[in-house]
Amino acid sequence: MKHLINLTTLAWALIVAASFSWNFYQKNQGILEIALIEARIAFQKDVVYRKWNAIQGGVYVKVTKKTPPNPYLTVPERDIKTTSGQFLTLINPAYMTRQVHELEELEKGVKSHITSLIPIRPENSADGWEASALQEFERGKTEISSLQIIEGEDYMRMMRPLITEKQCLRCHAVQGYKEGDIRGGISVAIPMAPLRAILKKQQINLALGHGGLL
């Protein structure tokens, strides 16, 4: 009888341990999936407002120290002066995207980057991870993602391609792009620290619950 009780206890301990390990794994995977979903949403948001800007042919804003005329935008009437003497400059989709990304990083810690293998603006050049992703897009991939360390911090990094549409050719036809071509992509890096903090709380509750079962 004692031997049977020991076997039952051991079996129960193994079941509880297996349950803990499985749930631990699932919760960790769930956090990674949440980060990837956040990155995809950020990308889709960028695509939508970029398309709106392109459909409008760009938007004019006041020239300021933070928003000077774009030296890489060579289109007629890039800069105009209103009847009241206010100087305005045309903001194309890429310029708008860059400024939105800067604001987003400042407020949310999300790092996004519009890039290409042949960028008009040198600062838009792809880093090693992005260049590899862009090459994969040329081979038919539609999304690349992985955990990456950026400036010593853990991020979920995701990238999708940007497809050339008719309205994009106003700025990019000079590069030889045609409608339907992959002209670059946007990478999004979601900080994992806030999600890891949530995961840690879940893991503690998970351990306490399984400890009680044991």
Tab-separated table of C-alpha atoms in Angstrom:
chain	number	residue	atom	x	y	z
A	1	MET	CA	0.000	0.000	0.000
A	2	LYS	CA	2.790	2.393	0.921
A	3	HIS	CA	4.516	1.637	-2.371
A	4	LEU	CA	1.270	2.383	-4.259
A	5	ILE	CA	0.860	5.699	-2.422
A	6	ASN	CA	4.433	6.673	-3.350
A	7	LEU	CA	3.787	5.854	-6.997
A	8	THR	CA	0.556	7.875	-6.955
A	9	THR	CA	2.348	10.821	-5.360
A	10	LEU	CA	5.131	10.632	-7.926
A	11	ALA	CA	2.625	10.417	-10.787
A	12	TRP	CA	0.740	13.445	-9.470
A	13	ALA	CA	3.979	15.413	-9.067
A	14	LEU	CA	4.922	14.586	-12.663
A	15	ILE	CA	1.482	15.655	-13.906
A	16	VAL	CA	1.709	18.962	-12.016
A	17	ALA	CA	5.264	19.542	-13.291
A	18	ALA	CA	4.214	18.779	-16.864
A	19	SER	CA	1.239	21.136	-16.541
A	20	PHE	CA	3.475	23.883	-15.156
A	21	SER	CA	6.035	23.445	-17.958
A	22	TRP	CA	3.359	23.458	-20.667
A	23	ASN	CA	1.577	26.515	-19.292
A	24	PHE	CA	4.897	28.295	-18.750
A	25	TYR	CA	5.791	27.696	-22.401
A	26	GLN	CA	2.359	28.753	-23.647
A	27	LYS	CA	2.408	32.007	-21.695
A	28	ASN	CA	5.864	32.843	-23.013
A	29	GLN	CA	4.728	32.128	-26.582
A	30	GLY	CA	1.630	34.218	-25.956
A	31	ILE	CA	3.740	37.247	-25.021
A	32	LEU	CA	5.806	36.840	-28.196
A	33	GLU	CA	2.623	36.628	-30.275
A	34	ILE	CA	1.257	39.793	-28.640
A	35	ALA	CA	4.481	41.636	-29.503
A	36	LEU	CA	4.281	40.412	-33.106
A	37	ILE	CA	0.639	41.493	-33.364
A	38	GLU	CA	1.581	44.957	-32.049
A	39	ALA	CA	4.306	45.190	-34.708
A	40	ARG	CA	1.890	44.178	-37.465
A	41	ILE	CA	-0.659	46.762	-36.322
A	42	ALA	CA	2.029	49.467	-36.312
A	43	PHE	CA	3.042	48.507	-39.843
A	44	GLN	CA	-0.543	48.535	-41.129
A	45	LYS	CA	-1.107	51.946	-39.544
A	46	ASP	CA	1.969	53.270	-41.382
A	47	VAL	CA	0.743	51.842	-44.688
A	48	VAL	CA	-2.698	53.466	-44.316
A	49	TYR	CA	-1.542	57.014	-43.523
A	50	ARG	CA	1.241	56.795	-46.111
A	51	LYS	CA	-1.344	55.864	-48.723
A	52	TRP	CA	-3.557	58.774	-47.656
A	53	ASN	CA	-0.620	61.164	-48.008
A	54	ALA	CA	0.320	59.757	-51.409
A	55	ILE	CA	-3.276	60.024	-52.677
A	56	GLN	CA	-3.297	63.705	-51.682
A	57	GLY	CA	0.008	64.258	-53.475
A	58	GLY	CA	1.635	65.198	-50.166
A	59	VAL	CA	0.579	67.766	-47.596
A	60	TYR	CA	1.926	71.248	-46.920
A	61	VAL	CA	3.097	72.219	-43.433
A	62	LYS	CA	4.841	75.252	-41.971
A	63	VAL	CA	8.613	75.298	-42.354
A	64	THR	CA	10.249	74.986	-38.930
A	65	LYS	CA	13.614	73.977	-37.522
A	66	LYS	CA	12.207	70.482	-36.938
A	67	THR	CA	10.513	70.352	-40.344
A	68	PRO	CA	12.799	71.969	-42.921
A	69	PRO	CA	12.252	71.432	-46.665
A	70	ASN	CA	13.114	67.888	-47.738
A	71	PRO	CA	16.330	68.093	-49.817
A	72	TYR	CA	15.633	64.645	-51.297
A	73	LEU	CA	12.210	65.625	-52.645
A	74	THR	CA	12.554	67.111	-56.122
A	75	VAL	CA	9.036	67.945	-57.304
A	76	PRO	CA	7.475	71.169	-58.596
A	77	GLU	CA	6.274	73.577	-55.893
A	78	ARG	CA	7.935	71.720	-53.069
A	79	ASP	CA	8.090	75.024	-51.218
A	80	ILE	CA	5.483	77.767	-51.411
A	81	LYS	CA	4.686	81.043	-49.696
A	82	THR	CA	1.183	81.956	-48.597
A	83	THR	CA	-0.389	85.378	-49.187
A	84	SER	CA	0.299	86.193	-45.531
A	85	GLY	CA	4.007	85.446	-45.960
A	86	GLN	CA	4.079	82.003	-44.307
A	87	PHE	CA	6.523	79.562	-45.864
A	88	LEU	CA	5.178	76.023	-46.397
A	89	THR	CA	6.947	72.860	-47.510
A	90	LEU	CA	5.528	69.692	-49.023
A	91	ILE	CA	5.626	66.589	-46.821
A	92	ASN	CA	5.651	63.366	-48.838
A	93	PRO	CA	4.800	59.924	-47.359
A	94	ALA	CA	8.400	59.083	-46.456
A	95	TYR	CA	8.978	62.384	-44.619
A	96	MET	CA	5.679	62.001	-42.748
A	97	THR	CA	6.516	58.406	-41.824
A	98	ARG	CA	9.903	59.389	-40.464
A	99	GLN	CA	8.447	62.088	-38.230
A	100	VAL	CA	5.678	59.789	-36.985
A	101	HIS	CA	8.296	57.151	-36.164
A	102	GLU	CA	10.342	59.661	-34.177
A	103	LEU	CA	7.273	60.674	-32.167
A	104	GLU	CA	6.236	57.056	-31.659
A	105	GLU	CA	9.648	56.108	-30.284
A	106	LEU	CA	9.629	59.091	-27.938
A	107	GLU	CA	6.169	58.316	-26.556
A	108	LYS	CA	5.950	54.506	-26.757
A	109	GLY	CA	9.494	53.231	-27.154
A	110	VAL	CA	8.598	51.580	-30.472
A	111	LYS	CA	11.420	51.782	-33.009
A	112	SER	CA	10.322	51.850	-36.648
A	113	HIS	CA	12.378	52.460	-39.765
A	114	ILE	CA	11.468	52.943	-43.395
A	115	THR	CA	14.263	51.532	-45.503
A	116	SER	CA	15.369	50.208	-48.877
A	117	LEU	CA	18.351	48.583	-50.548
A	118	ILE	CA	18.578	51.693	-52.770
A	119	PRO	CA	17.268	54.534	-50.577
A	120	ILE	CA	16.972	58.117	-51.776
A	121	ARG	CA	17.903	59.390	-48.309
A	122	PRO	CA	21.175	57.880	-46.978
A	123	GLU	CA	19.803	57.697	-43.417
A	124	ASN	CA	17.151	55.277	-44.709
A	125	SER	CA	19.811	52.694	-45.546
A	126	ALA	CA	19.075	49.201	-44.245
A	127	ASP	CA	21.039	47.693	-41.386
A	128	GLY	CA	22.205	44.076	-41.612
A	129	TRP	CA	18.965	42.554	-40.323
A	130	GLU	CA	16.829	44.756	-42.580
A	131	ALA	CA	19.001	44.103	-45.642
A	132	SER	CA	18.620	40.357	-45.116
A	133	ALA	CA	14.839	40.765	-44.782
A	134	LEU	CA	14.657	42.866	-47.975
A	135	GLN	CA	16.534	40.160	-49.864
A	136	GLU	CA	14.069	37.578	-48.548
A	137	PHE	CA	11.192	39.744	-49.837
A	138	GLU	CA	12.731	39.587	-53.307
A	139	ARG	CA	12.562	35.799	-53.001
A	140	GLY	CA	8.868	35.858	-52.138
A	141	LYS	CA	8.729	36.229	-48.354
A	142	THR	CA	6.065	38.625	-47.079
A	143	GLU	CA	7.132	38.952	-43.437
A	144	ILE	CA	10.294	38.470	-41.384
A	145	SER	CA	10.342	38.549	-37.579
A	146	SER	CA	12.664	37.599	-34.731
A	147	LEU	CA	13.756	38.623	-31.249
A	148	GLN	CA	16.663	41.043	-31.486
A	149	ILE	CA	18.875	42.962	-29.064
A	150	ILE	CA	18.938	46.673	-29.938
A	151	GLU	CA	21.084	49.031	-27.865
A	152	GLY	CA	21.240	46.417	-25.132
A	153	GLU	CA	17.467	45.895	-24.923
A	154	ASP	CA	15.247	43.017	-26.048
A	155	TYR	CA	12.856	43.724	-28.950
A	156	MET	CA	10.464	41.803	-31.145
A	157	ARG	CA	11.472	42.907	-34.614
A	158	MET	CA	9.187	42.536	-37.621
A	159	MET	CA	9.465	43.737	-41.195
A	160	ARG	CA	7.144	43.707	-44.192
A	161	PRO	CA	7.696	45.001	-47.738
A	162	LEU	CA	6.342	48.193	-49.272
A	163	ILE	CA	4.819	47.632	-52.708
A	164	THR	CA	5.019	50.391	-55.303
A	165	GLU	CA	1.601	51.823	-56.177
A	166	LYS	CA	0.761	54.308	-58.913
A	167	GLN	CA	0.782	57.303	-56.582
A	168	CYS	CA	4.247	56.314	-55.302
A	169	LEU	CA	5.819	56.877	-58.721
A	170	ARG	CA	5.659	60.640	-58.329
A	171	CYS	CA	8.769	60.376	-56.124
A	172	HIS	CA	10.159	56.946	-56.971
A	173	ALA	CA	9.880	56.663	-60.759
A	174	VAL	CA	13.340	58.253	-61.047
A	175	GLN	CA	14.749	55.172	-59.286
A	176	GLY	CA	13.377	52.920	-61.994
A	177	TYR	CA	10.542	51.434	-59.946
A	178	LYS	CA	7.381	50.276	-61.640
A	179	GLU	CA	3.921	49.702	-60.202
A	180	GLY	CA	3.917	46.437	-58.224
A	181	ASP	CA	7.673	46.446	-57.487
A	182	ILE	CA	9.005	45.970	-53.968
A	183	ARG	CA	10.739	49.284	-53.300
A	184	GLY	CA	11.666	48.716	-49.664
A	185	GLY	CA	10.017	47.995	-46.382
A	186	ILE	CA	9.228	49.163	-42.873
A	187	SER	CA	10.776	47.451	-39.888
A	188	VAL	CA	9.087	47.713	-36.489
A	189	ALA	CA	10.746	46.879	-33.155
A	190	ILE	CA	8.454	46.398	-30.145
A	191	PRO	CA	10.167	46.653	-26.722
A	192	MET	CA	9.774	43.405	-24.817
A	193	ALA	CA	10.440	44.807	-21.321
A	194	PRO	CA	6.793	45.824	-20.588
A	195	LEU	CA	5.517	42.490	-21.883
A	196	ARG	CA	8.160	40.571	-19.943
A	197	ALA	CA	6.955	42.341	-16.784
A	198	ILE	CA	3.416	41.087	-17.463
A	199	LEU	CA	4.794	37.613	-18.161
A	200	LYS	CA	6.697	37.583	-14.867
A	201	LYS	CA	3.487	38.256	-12.912
A	202	GLN	CA	1.726	35.477	-14.823
A	203	GLN	CA	4.589	33.081	-14.128
A	204	ILE	CA	4.473	33.844	-10.385
A	205	ASN	CA	0.717	33.181	-10.301
A	206	LEU	CA	1.272	30.035	-12.349
A	207	ALA	CA	3.928	28.787	-9.929
A	208	LEU	CA	1.760	29.542	-6.885
A	209	GLY	CA	-1.232	27.778	-8.427
A	210	HIS	CA	0.730	24.675	-9.335
A	211	GLY	CA	2.466	24.754	-5.970
A	212	GLY	CA	-0.956	24.611	-4.354
A	213	LEU	CA	-1.961	21.681	-6.558
A	214	LEU	CA	1.228	19.858	-5.662
